[in-house]
Amino acid sequence: MRHFFFALLMLCLSLAAHAALDPAAVRQLAAEESDDKIAAIQKLALTAEPEALALLQQLADGTLKDENGEDITINNRVRRELDGALAVLKLIDPDTKVRYKAVKEIATNVDAGMAPMLARARDRETEPKIRALLIEVHALATLKDADPQIRLAAAKALATSADPNTKALLKAQSEPANETEVDVRRAAFQSYLAVKDRLTLAETLGRIFSGLSLGSILLLAALGLAITFGVMGVINMAHGELLMIGAYATYGMQGLFRAHFPAQEDWYLLAAVPVAFFAAAAVGILLERTVIRWLYGRALETLLATWGLSLMLIQAARVIFGAQNVEVANPAWMSGGLEILPSIVLPLNRIVIVGFALFVLALVWVLMNRTRLGMFV
């Protein structure tokens, strides 16, 4: 059956004449056989033209029709090929973010058939960060090329990678069983060592940051213990429960914003921070006024008394909020992470925690050393 696309014809007429697509490849998209459709998709993808992206996107959306006005259907096999072609064609998108995301997606499932398109995208790319990624992805696509010189260039280009999968590929390429050319094996092994060292450094930095983020939380908890014991001589076994009160106060503020200010829910944390501090402080003052003030100078008695108070606070929380854990959602502006290397992403929430801990530490220092209240303490 012969097919023709009136919708495509109108599209092509509205575009620049020099960027017209091959009519034969366009007609082939409506072929009966899946192999013919796949061949047409690959041919259109290699044009690296915006018109090809628009056309294949219509096919993916199910809005492309034949001359009889019927939708052109595709099976899962064709759709997989179509998704790959669309990802490659997004490399020509004018939006930098779209191009960067497309390169990252292709890097996870690159094959040799993408090499020509990747080369064209690499040569026309002006953004340094995206161009560097394209160089790496193109090298991955040509690492198994039949030409030894191309394989050699690919192995050398991958020396700047920081991807664990690339390290494994270079290690395999440096083995005689997988590579016959000595120069290629040597270049692959040298690149493997470079990538390995870079990944080791990234892992070390990641562990250091994880330790800092965890240590910052412990630092906040330790500040209160240091002040109460170092200044007041009180062993406060209920200190963790005071932190719990701050956490439940945060949960309460989240519920308040969800119920009454849903449009500003992402900003509940800014209101929750002072509320949590004041809630914990209020309970602490109440405990000091009613129990602890009568036990100063008797460390063992304060230990036993605050331990009993901690049990009371725990049971009170169970009665009010239930025994199950409650969720405190991460605000949108604290979601995601900062990518340092492909193998290391610093979560934004942990970065905020470290910064907040340093801020509180500085605030306590100023309070203790530069204010009248601090001098009294």
mmCIF file of C-alpha atoms in Angstrom:
data_model
loop_
_atom_site.group_PDB
_atom_site.id
_atom_site.type_symbol
_atom_site.label_atom_id
_atom_site.label_comp_id
_atom_site.label_asym_id
_atom_site.label_seq_id
_atom_site.Cartn_x
_atom_site.Cartn_y
_atom_site.Cartn_z
ATOM 1 C CA MET A 1 0.000 0.000 0.000
ATOM 2 C CA ARG A 2 1.298 3.450 -0.916
ATOM 3 C CA HIS A 3 1.136 6.084 1.782
ATOM 4 C CA PHE A 4 1.555 9.828 1.870
ATOM 5 C CA PHE A 5 1.415 12.333 4.724
ATOM 6 C CA PHE A 6 -0.603 15.478 4.123
ATOM 7 C CA ALA A 7 0.267 16.744 7.604
ATOM 8 C CA LEU A 8 3.950 16.261 6.904
ATOM 9 C CA LEU A 9 3.633 18.006 3.547
ATOM 10 C CA MET A 10 2.185 21.086 5.226
ATOM 11 C CA LEU A 11 4.979 20.970 7.788
ATOM 12 C CA CYS A 12 7.708 20.731 5.180
ATOM 13 C CA LEU A 13 6.215 23.559 3.116
ATOM 14 C CA SER A 14 6.312 25.842 6.146
ATOM 15 C CA LEU A 15 9.978 25.124 6.836
ATOM 16 C CA ALA A 16 13.063 26.407 5.088
ATOM 17 C CA ALA A 17 13.589 24.807 1.708
ATOM 18 C CA HIS A 18 17.198 23.888 2.368
ATOM 19 C CA ALA A 19 16.168 21.776 5.368
ATOM 20 C CA ALA A 20 13.585 19.608 3.555
ATOM 21 C CA LEU A 21 13.554 15.939 4.497
ATOM 22 C CA ASP A 22 13.981 13.030 2.114
ATOM 23 C CA PRO A 23 10.431 12.246 0.887
ATOM 24 C CA ALA A 24 11.308 8.588 0.423
ATOM 25 C CA ALA A 25 12.367 8.242 4.055
ATOM 26 C CA VAL A 26 9.222 10.078 5.154
ATOM 27 C CA ARG A 27 6.949 7.755 3.150
ATOM 28 C CA GLN A 28 8.818 4.746 4.503
ATOM 29 C CA LEU A 29 7.630 5.570 8.018
ATOM 30 C CA ALA A 30 4.221 4.215 6.985
ATOM 31 C CA ALA A 31 5.603 0.927 5.689
ATOM 32 C CA GLU A 32 3.971 -2.318 6.756
ATOM 33 C CA GLU A 33 7.190 -3.941 7.997
ATOM 34 C CA SER A 34 8.845 -2.861 11.237
ATOM 35 C CA ASP A 35 12.310 -3.172 9.675
ATOM 36 C CA ASP A 36 11.369 -0.597 7.043
ATOM 37 C CA LYS A 37 10.064 1.796 9.677
ATOM 38 C CA ILE A 38 13.225 1.392 11.727
ATOM 39 C CA ALA A 39 15.406 2.047 8.681
ATOM 40 C CA ALA A 40 13.424 5.212 7.952
ATOM 41 C CA ILE A 41 13.749 6.387 11.570
ATOM 42 C CA GLN A 42 17.513 5.864 11.489
ATOM 43 C CA LYS A 43 17.854 7.698 8.182
ATOM 44 C CA LEU A 44 15.834 10.676 9.411
ATOM 45 C CA ALA A 45 17.746 10.796 12.683
ATOM 46 C CA LEU A 46 21.038 11.026 10.822
ATOM 47 C CA THR A 47 19.894 14.224 9.083
ATOM 48 C CA ALA A 48 20.170 16.071 12.425
ATOM 49 C CA GLU A 49 17.484 18.479 11.253
ATOM 50 C CA PRO A 50 14.806 20.114 13.450
ATOM 51 C CA GLU A 51 12.179 18.942 10.947
ATOM 52 C CA ALA A 52 13.181 15.332 11.611
ATOM 53 C CA LEU A 53 12.777 15.882 15.346
ATOM 54 C CA ALA A 54 9.293 17.351 14.859
ATOM 55 C CA LEU A 55 8.244 14.537 12.535
ATOM 56 C CA LEU A 56 9.500 11.705 14.746
ATOM 57 C CA GLN A 57 7.941 13.362 17.791
ATOM 58 C CA GLN A 58 4.591 13.273 15.976
ATOM 59 C CA LEU A 59 5.126 9.586 15.295
ATOM 60 C CA ALA A 60 5.916 8.982 18.985
ATOM 61 C CA ASP A 61 2.837 10.945 20.078
ATOM 62 C CA GLY A 62 0.600 8.991 17.702
ATOM 63 C CA THR A 63 -0.501 12.083 15.766
ATOM 64 C CA LEU A 64 1.146 11.249 12.446
ATOM 65 C CA LYS A 65 -1.399 10.051 9.866
ATOM 66 C CA ASP A 66 -1.324 8.400 6.460
ATOM 67 C CA GLU A 67 -3.093 9.546 3.278
ATOM 68 C CA ASN A 68 -6.312 7.948 4.491
ATOM 69 C CA GLY A 69 -6.241 9.993 7.685
ATOM 70 C CA GLU A 70 -5.478 6.983 9.875
ATOM 71 C CA ASP A 71 -2.966 7.048 12.703
ATOM 72 C CA ILE A 72 0.306 5.274 12.030
ATOM 73 C CA THR A 73 0.851 2.658 14.704
ATOM 74 C CA ILE A 74 4.164 1.297 15.920
ATOM 75 C CA ASN A 75 5.079 -1.719 18.006
ATOM 76 C CA ASN A 76 7.417 -1.867 20.991
ATOM 77 C CA ARG A 77 10.431 -2.705 18.839
ATOM 78 C CA VAL A 78 9.920 0.354 16.650
ATOM 79 C CA ARG A 79 9.171 2.513 19.693
ATOM 80 C CA ARG A 80 12.495 1.576 21.281
ATOM 81 C CA GLU A 81 14.300 2.651 18.139
ATOM 82 C CA LEU A 82 12.176 5.782 17.954
ATOM 83 C CA ASP A 83 12.975 6.742 21.546
ATOM 84 C CA GLY A 84 16.681 6.415 20.810
ATOM 85 C CA ALA A 85 16.374 8.530 17.682
ATOM 86 C CA LEU A 86 14.468 11.240 19.534
ATOM 87 C CA ALA A 87 17.108 11.303 22.260
ATOM 88 C CA VAL A 88 19.822 11.781 19.637
ATOM 89 C CA LEU A 89 17.884 14.472 17.765
ATOM 90 C CA LYS A 90 17.416 16.445 20.972
ATOM 91 C CA LEU A 91 21.124 17.161 20.719
ATOM 92 C CA ILE A 92 20.227 19.886 18.214
ATOM 93 C CA ASP A 93 17.630 21.501 20.469
ATOM 94 C CA PRO A 94 18.304 25.245 21.019
ATOM 95 C CA ASP A 95 17.735 24.821 24.762
ATOM 96 C CA THR A 96 21.011 24.069 26.564
ATOM 97 C CA LYS A 97 19.253 22.126 29.326
ATOM 98 C CA VAL A 98 17.501 19.882 26.801
ATOM 99 C CA ARG A 99 20.759 19.125 25.012
ATOM 100 C CA TYR A 100 22.571 18.377 28.260
ATOM 101 C CA LYS A 101 19.817 16.030 29.428
ATOM 102 C CA ALA A 102 19.826 14.308 26.027
ATOM 103 C CA VAL A 103 23.570 13.633 26.202
ATOM 104 C CA LYS A 104 23.226 12.180 29.704
ATOM 105 C CA GLU A 105 20.437 9.869 28.531
ATOM 106 C CA ILE A 106 22.372 8.704 25.474
ATOM 107 C CA ALA A 107 25.467 7.994 27.577
ATOM 108 C CA THR A 108 23.583 5.263 29.439
ATOM 109 C CA ASN A 109 22.709 3.359 26.258
ATOM 110 C CA VAL A 110 25.039 4.412 23.467
ATOM 111 C CA ASP A 111 25.750 2.231 20.437
ATOM 112 C CA ALA A 112 27.895 2.384 17.320
ATOM 113 C CA GLY A 113 24.979 3.434 15.109
ATOM 114 C CA MET A 114 24.790 6.769 16.904
ATOM 115 C CA ALA A 115 28.395 7.698 16.094
ATOM 116 C CA PRO A 116 27.725 9.785 12.933
ATOM 117 C CA MET A 117 24.995 11.811 14.612
ATOM 118 C CA LEU A 118 27.072 12.274 17.753
ATOM 119 C CA ALA A 119 29.994 13.490 15.664
ATOM 120 C CA ARG A 120 27.801 16.085 13.962
ATOM 121 C CA ALA A 121 26.364 17.233 17.273
ATOM 122 C CA ARG A 122 29.861 17.410 18.773
ATOM 123 C CA ASP A 123 31.180 19.560 15.933
ATOM 124 C CA ARG A 124 28.308 22.045 16.112
ATOM 125 C CA GLU A 125 28.118 22.268 19.927
ATOM 126 C CA THR A 126 29.320 25.557 21.444
ATOM 127 C CA GLU A 127 28.650 24.892 25.144
ATOM 128 C CA PRO A 128 31.964 23.582 26.622
ATOM 129 C CA LYS A 129 30.327 21.306 29.209
ATOM 130 C CA ILE A 130 28.016 19.662 26.672
ATOM 131 C CA ARG A 131 30.780 19.399 24.087
ATOM 132 C CA ALA A 132 33.007 17.570 26.573
ATOM 133 C CA LEU A 133 30.204 15.093 27.236
ATOM 134 C CA LEU A 134 29.622 14.635 23.515
ATOM 135 C CA ILE A 135 33.314 13.883 22.980
ATOM 136 C CA GLU A 136 33.120 11.205 25.658
ATOM 137 C CA VAL A 137 29.868 9.685 24.377
ATOM 138 C CA HIS A 138 31.163 9.654 20.800
ATOM 139 C CA ALA A 139 34.288 7.870 22.015
ATOM 140 C CA LEU A 140 32.095 5.257 23.703
ATOM 141 C CA ALA A 141 30.211 4.749 20.450
ATOM 142 C CA THR A 142 33.437 4.223 18.474
ATOM 143 C CA LEU A 143 35.424 2.196 21.004
ATOM 144 C CA LYS A 144 34.565 -1.001 19.096
ATOM 145 C CA ASP A 145 34.977 0.462 15.606
ATOM 146 C CA ALA A 146 36.571 -1.702 12.909
ATOM 147 C CA ASP A 147 39.267 0.916 12.267
ATOM 148 C CA PRO A 148 42.144 0.614 14.809
ATOM 149 C CA GLN A 149 42.930 4.327 14.525
ATOM 150 C CA ILE A 150 39.380 5.242 15.474
ATOM 151 C CA ARG A 151 39.512 2.840 18.418
ATOM 152 C CA LEU A 152 42.834 4.378 19.474
ATOM 153 C CA ALA A 153 41.394 7.915 19.363
ATOM 154 C CA ALA A 154 38.350 6.762 21.335
ATOM 155 C CA ALA A 155 40.472 5.092 24.019
ATOM 156 C CA LYS A 156 42.538 8.260 24.457
ATOM 157 C CA ALA A 157 39.462 10.497 24.547
ATOM 158 C CA LEU A 158 37.934 8.462 27.378
ATOM 159 C CA ALA A 159 40.853 9.287 29.683
ATOM 160 C CA THR A 160 38.917 12.345 30.904
ATOM 161 C CA SER A 161 35.863 10.316 31.910
ATOM 162 C CA ALA A 162 34.680 9.873 35.483
ATOM 163 C CA ASP A 163 32.079 7.188 34.826
ATOM 164 C CA PRO A 164 32.401 3.745 36.490
ATOM 165 C CA ASN A 165 30.930 2.063 33.399
ATOM 166 C CA THR A 166 33.595 3.669 31.226
ATOM 167 C CA LYS A 167 36.272 2.356 33.567
ATOM 168 C CA ALA A 168 34.943 -1.184 33.105
ATOM 169 C CA LEU A 169 34.846 -0.787 29.312
ATOM 170 C CA LEU A 170 38.435 0.478 29.198
ATOM 171 C CA LYS A 171 39.598 -2.353 31.429
ATOM 172 C CA ALA A 172 38.017 -4.872 29.065
ATOM 173 C CA GLN A 173 39.445 -3.091 26.020
ATOM 174 C CA SER A 174 42.973 -3.299 27.467
ATOM 175 C CA GLU A 175 42.886 -7.107 27.545
ATOM 176 C CA PRO A 176 44.392 -9.088 24.630
ATOM 177 C CA ALA A 177 41.271 -11.225 24.355
ATOM 178 C CA ASN A 178 39.212 -8.150 23.423
ATOM 179 C CA GLU A 179 41.730 -6.017 21.522
ATOM 180 C CA THR A 180 44.292 -7.185 18.980
ATOM 181 C CA GLU A 181 46.163 -3.892 18.497
ATOM 182 C CA VAL A 182 48.928 -3.273 21.041
ATOM 183 C CA ASP A 183 48.707 0.526 20.768
ATOM 184 C CA VAL A 184 44.970 0.479 21.414
ATOM 185 C CA ARG A 185 45.401 -1.821 24.413
ATOM 186 C CA ARG A 186 48.103 0.425 25.848
ATOM 187 C CA ALA A 187 45.994 3.569 25.373
ATOM 188 C CA ALA A 188 42.950 1.859 26.886
ATOM 189 C CA PHE A 189 44.935 0.776 29.940
ATOM 190 C CA GLN A 190 46.401 4.244 30.470
ATOM 191 C CA SER A 191 42.928 5.759 30.210
ATOM 192 C CA TYR A 192 41.638 3.092 32.596
ATOM 193 C CA LEU A 193 44.226 4.117 35.199
ATOM 194 C CA ALA A 194 43.326 7.795 34.775
ATOM 195 C CA VAL A 195 39.608 7.094 35.202
ATOM 196 C CA LYS A 196 40.288 4.825 38.172
ATOM 197 C CA ASP A 197 42.301 7.541 39.949
ATOM 198 C CA ARG A 198 39.579 10.102 39.251
ATOM 199 C CA LEU A 199 36.876 7.809 40.629
ATOM 200 C CA THR A 200 38.944 7.069 43.722
ATOM 201 C CA LEU A 201 39.275 10.792 44.369
ATOM 202 C CA ALA A 202 35.540 11.273 43.818
ATOM 203 C CA GLU A 203 34.682 8.463 46.232
ATOM 204 C CA THR A 204 37.006 9.948 48.847
ATOM 205 C CA LEU A 205 35.403 13.371 48.474
ATOM 206 C CA GLY A 206 31.966 11.768 48.714
ATOM 207 C CA ARG A 207 32.854 10.001 51.957
ATOM 208 C CA ILE A 208 34.309 13.202 53.400
ATOM 209 C CA PHE A 209 31.143 15.120 52.571
ATOM 210 C CA SER A 210 28.921 12.374 54.015
ATOM 211 C CA GLY A 211 30.979 12.475 57.187
ATOM 212 C CA LEU A 212 30.678 16.259 57.372
ATOM 213 C CA SER A 213 26.924 16.190 56.870
ATOM 214 C CA LEU A 214 26.429 13.522 59.527
ATOM 215 C CA GLY A 215 28.893 15.225 61.857
ATOM 216 C CA SER A 216 27.063 18.537 61.477
ATOM 217 C CA ILE A 217 23.866 16.935 62.789
ATOM 218 C CA LEU A 218 25.751 15.450 65.733
ATOM 219 C CA LEU A 219 27.365 18.835 66.305
ATOM 220 C CA LEU A 220 23.969 20.487 66.691
ATOM 221 C CA ALA A 221 22.951 17.813 69.189
ATOM 222 C CA ALA A 222 26.243 18.078 71.065
ATOM 223 C CA LEU A 223 26.036 21.865 71.498
ATOM 224 C CA GLY A 224 23.135 21.592 73.886
ATOM 225 C CA LEU A 225 24.733 18.785 75.873
ATOM 226 C CA ALA A 226 28.003 20.697 76.138
ATOM 227 C CA ILE A 227 26.290 23.812 77.486
ATOM 228 C CA THR A 228 23.975 22.070 79.962
ATOM 229 C CA PHE A 229 26.676 19.848 81.398
ATOM 230 C CA GLY A 230 29.655 22.179 81.073
ATOM 231 C CA VAL A 231 27.909 25.228 82.547
ATOM 232 C CA MET A 232 25.037 23.847 84.614
ATOM 233 C CA GLY A 233 26.541 20.499 85.618
ATOM 234 C CA VAL A 234 23.341 18.721 84.505
ATOM 235 C CA ILE A 235 23.486 15.367 82.713
ATOM 236 C CA ASN A 236 20.402 15.818 80.531
ATOM 237 C CA MET A 237 19.133 12.377 79.480
ATOM 238 C CA ALA A 238 16.106 14.070 77.885
ATOM 239 C CA HIS A 239 18.200 16.006 75.381
ATOM 240 C CA GLY A 240 17.256 13.700 72.523
ATOM 241 C CA GLU A 241 13.578 14.115 73.376
ATOM 242 C CA LEU A 242 13.966 17.892 73.174
ATOM 243 C CA LEU A 243 15.281 17.393 69.661
ATOM 244 C CA MET A 244 12.239 15.185 69.051
ATOM 245 C CA ILE A 245 9.977 18.068 70.083
ATOM 246 C CA GLY A 246 11.651 20.283 67.487
ATOM 247 C CA ALA A 247 11.106 17.591 64.865
ATOM 248 C CA TYR A 248 7.400 17.250 65.710
ATOM 249 C CA ALA A 249 7.059 21.034 65.671
ATOM 250 C CA THR A 250 8.430 20.956 62.128
ATOM 251 C CA TYR A 251 5.913 18.248 61.253
ATOM 252 C CA GLY A 252 3.139 20.408 62.688
ATOM 253 C CA MET A 253 4.187 23.422 60.621
ATOM 254 C CA GLN A 254 4.227 21.264 57.519
ATOM 255 C CA GLY A 255 0.646 20.176 58.226
ATOM 256 C CA LEU A 256 -0.378 23.781 58.872
ATOM 257 C CA PHE A 257 1.015 24.949 55.538
ATOM 258 C CA ARG A 258 -0.596 22.023 53.695
ATOM 259 C CA ALA A 259 -3.978 22.809 55.181
ATOM 260 C CA HIS A 260 -4.005 26.618 54.980
ATOM 261 C CA PHE A 261 -1.177 27.694 52.622
ATOM 262 C CA PRO A 262 -0.841 24.927 50.015
ATOM 263 C CA ALA A 263 0.646 27.284 47.422
ATOM 264 C CA GLN A 264 3.511 28.124 49.811
ATOM 265 C CA GLU A 265 4.046 24.600 51.136
ATOM 266 C CA ASP A 266 7.632 24.478 49.869
ATOM 267 C CA TRP A 267 8.493 27.311 52.276
ATOM 268 C CA TYR A 268 7.142 25.702 55.424
ATOM 269 C CA LEU A 269 10.670 24.885 56.579
ATOM 270 C CA LEU A 270 11.604 28.541 56.932
ATOM 271 C CA ALA A 271 8.728 28.994 59.362
ATOM 272 C CA ALA A 272 9.380 25.654 61.061
ATOM 273 C CA VAL A 273 12.977 26.452 62.079
ATOM 274 C CA PRO A 274 12.158 29.220 64.602
ATOM 275 C CA VAL A 275 9.010 27.384 65.745
ATOM 276 C CA ALA A 276 11.042 24.227 66.416
ATOM 277 C CA PHE A 277 13.655 26.155 68.397
ATOM 278 C CA PHE A 278 11.054 27.943 70.511
ATOM 279 C CA ALA A 279 9.016 24.763 71.100
ATOM 280 C CA ALA A 280 12.090 22.871 72.348
ATOM 281 C CA ALA A 281 13.172 25.883 74.418
ATOM 282 C CA ALA A 282 9.723 26.210 75.998
ATOM 283 C CA VAL A 283 9.684 22.552 77.064
ATOM 284 C CA GLY A 284 13.272 22.866 78.315
ATOM 285 C CA ILE A 285 12.372 25.909 80.416
ATOM 286 C CA LEU A 286 9.353 24.072 81.821
ATOM 287 C CA LEU A 287 11.507 21.080 82.817
ATOM 288 C CA GLU A 288 14.108 23.356 84.415
ATOM 289 C CA ARG A 289 11.537 25.323 86.406
ATOM 290 C CA THR A 290 9.661 22.290 87.691
ATOM 291 C CA VAL A 291 12.319 19.610 88.198
ATOM 292 C CA ILE A 292 15.929 20.360 87.346
ATOM 293 C CA ARG A 293 16.356 23.575 89.330
ATOM 294 C CA TRP A 294 15.934 21.602 92.564
ATOM 295 C CA LEU A 295 18.721 19.165 91.661
ATOM 296 C CA TYR A 296 21.675 21.431 90.790
ATOM 297 C CA GLY A 297 24.977 20.079 92.056
ATOM 298 C CA ARG A 298 23.727 16.500 92.158
ATOM 299 C CA ALA A 299 24.739 14.970 88.832
ATOM 300 C CA LEU A 300 23.402 11.471 89.521
ATOM 301 C CA GLU A 301 19.984 12.762 90.568
ATOM 302 C CA THR A 302 19.717 14.951 87.455
ATOM 303 C CA LEU A 303 20.621 11.929 85.321
ATOM 304 C CA LEU A 304 17.844 9.811 86.847
ATOM 305 C CA ALA A 305 15.314 12.649 86.813
ATOM 306 C CA THR A 306 15.901 13.623 83.175
ATOM 307 C CA TRP A 307 15.800 9.965 82.178
ATOM 308 C CA GLY A 308 12.348 9.720 83.705
ATOM 309 C CA LEU A 309 11.341 12.946 81.976
ATOM 310 C CA SER A 310 12.548 11.526 78.660
ATOM 311 C CA LEU A 311 10.227 8.527 79.071
ATOM 312 C CA MET A 312 7.345 10.859 79.777
ATOM 313 C CA LEU A 313 8.059 12.938 76.670
ATOM 314 C CA ILE A 314 8.310 9.827 74.501
ATOM 315 C CA GLN A 315 4.954 8.546 75.744
ATOM 316 C CA ALA A 316 3.380 11.960 75.249
ATOM 317 C CA ALA A 317 4.563 12.006 71.622
ATOM 318 C CA ARG A 318 3.088 8.532 71.069
ATOM 319 C CA VAL A 319 -0.246 9.590 72.504
ATOM 320 C CA ILE A 320 -0.433 12.787 70.446
ATOM 321 C CA PHE A 321 1.118 11.699 67.135
ATOM 322 C CA GLY A 322 0.935 7.904 67.281
ATOM 323 C CA ALA A 323 3.627 5.262 67.545
ATOM 324 C CA GLN A 324 4.385 5.227 63.814
ATOM 325 C CA ASN A 325 6.963 7.545 62.290
ATOM 326 C CA VAL A 326 5.585 10.657 60.610
ATOM 327 C CA GLU A 327 6.856 12.120 57.347
ATOM 328 C CA VAL A 328 8.602 15.456 57.036
ATOM 329 C CA ALA A 329 8.785 16.103 53.294
ATOM 330 C CA ASN A 330 11.804 17.630 51.617
ATOM 331 C CA PRO A 331 10.968 21.054 50.096
ATOM 332 C CA ALA A 332 11.383 21.314 46.339
ATOM 333 C CA TRP A 333 14.230 23.805 46.705
ATOM 334 C CA MET A 334 16.146 21.263 48.803
ATOM 335 C CA SER A 335 15.593 18.374 46.382
ATOM 336 C CA GLY A 336 18.092 17.155 43.836
ATOM 337 C CA GLY A 337 21.821 17.469 44.092
ATOM 338 C CA LEU A 338 24.942 19.223 42.909
ATOM 339 C CA GLU A 339 26.858 17.058 40.444
ATOM 340 C CA ILE A 340 30.580 17.360 41.025
ATOM 341 C CA LEU A 341 31.497 14.355 38.893
ATOM 342 C CA PRO A 342 29.351 11.719 37.149
ATOM 343 C CA SER A 343 30.071 9.423 40.069
ATOM 344 C CA ILE A 344 29.475 11.942 42.870
ATOM 345 C CA VAL A 345 26.372 14.019 43.493
ATOM 346 C CA LEU A 346 26.109 16.101 46.650
ATOM 347 C CA PRO A 347 22.454 16.175 47.836
ATOM 348 C CA LEU A 348 21.159 19.694 48.279
ATOM 349 C CA ASN A 349 19.455 18.838 51.561
ATOM 350 C CA ARG A 350 22.776 17.740 53.055
ATOM 351 C CA ILE A 351 24.482 20.888 51.769
ATOM 352 C CA VAL A 352 21.787 22.967 53.477
ATOM 353 C CA ILE A 353 22.213 20.958 56.697
ATOM 354 C CA VAL A 354 25.971 21.589 56.748
ATOM 355 C CA GLY A 355 25.450 25.291 56.096
ATOM 356 C CA PHE A 356 22.756 25.531 58.759
ATOM 357 C CA ALA A 357 24.938 23.752 61.321
ATOM 358 C CA LEU A 358 27.782 26.188 60.678
ATOM 359 C CA PHE A 359 25.344 29.102 60.995
ATOM 360 C CA VAL A 360 24.031 27.823 64.350
ATOM 361 C CA LEU A 361 27.579 27.216 65.574
ATOM 362 C CA ALA A 362 28.550 30.789 64.701
ATOM 363 C CA LEU A 363 25.360 32.097 66.328
ATOM 364 C CA VAL A 364 26.075 30.223 69.558
ATOM 365 C CA TRP A 365 29.645 31.550 69.605
ATOM 366 C CA VAL A 366 28.412 35.122 69.196
ATOM 367 C CA LEU A 367 25.760 34.583 71.872
ATOM 368 C CA MET A 368 28.223 33.155 74.366
ATOM 369 C CA ASN A 369 31.063 35.604 73.748
ATOM 370 C CA ARG A 370 29.526 38.843 72.532
ATOM 371 C CA THR A 371 26.251 39.249 74.429
ATOM 372 C CA ARG A 372 25.311 40.031 78.031
ATOM 373 C CA LEU A 373 23.293 36.823 78.277
ATOM 374 C CA GLY A 374 26.271 34.815 77.133
ATOM 375 C CA MET A 375 28.501 36.461 79.725
ATOM 376 C CA PHE A 376 26.043 35.522 82.459
ATOM 377 C CA VAL A 377 26.011 31.926 81.232
#
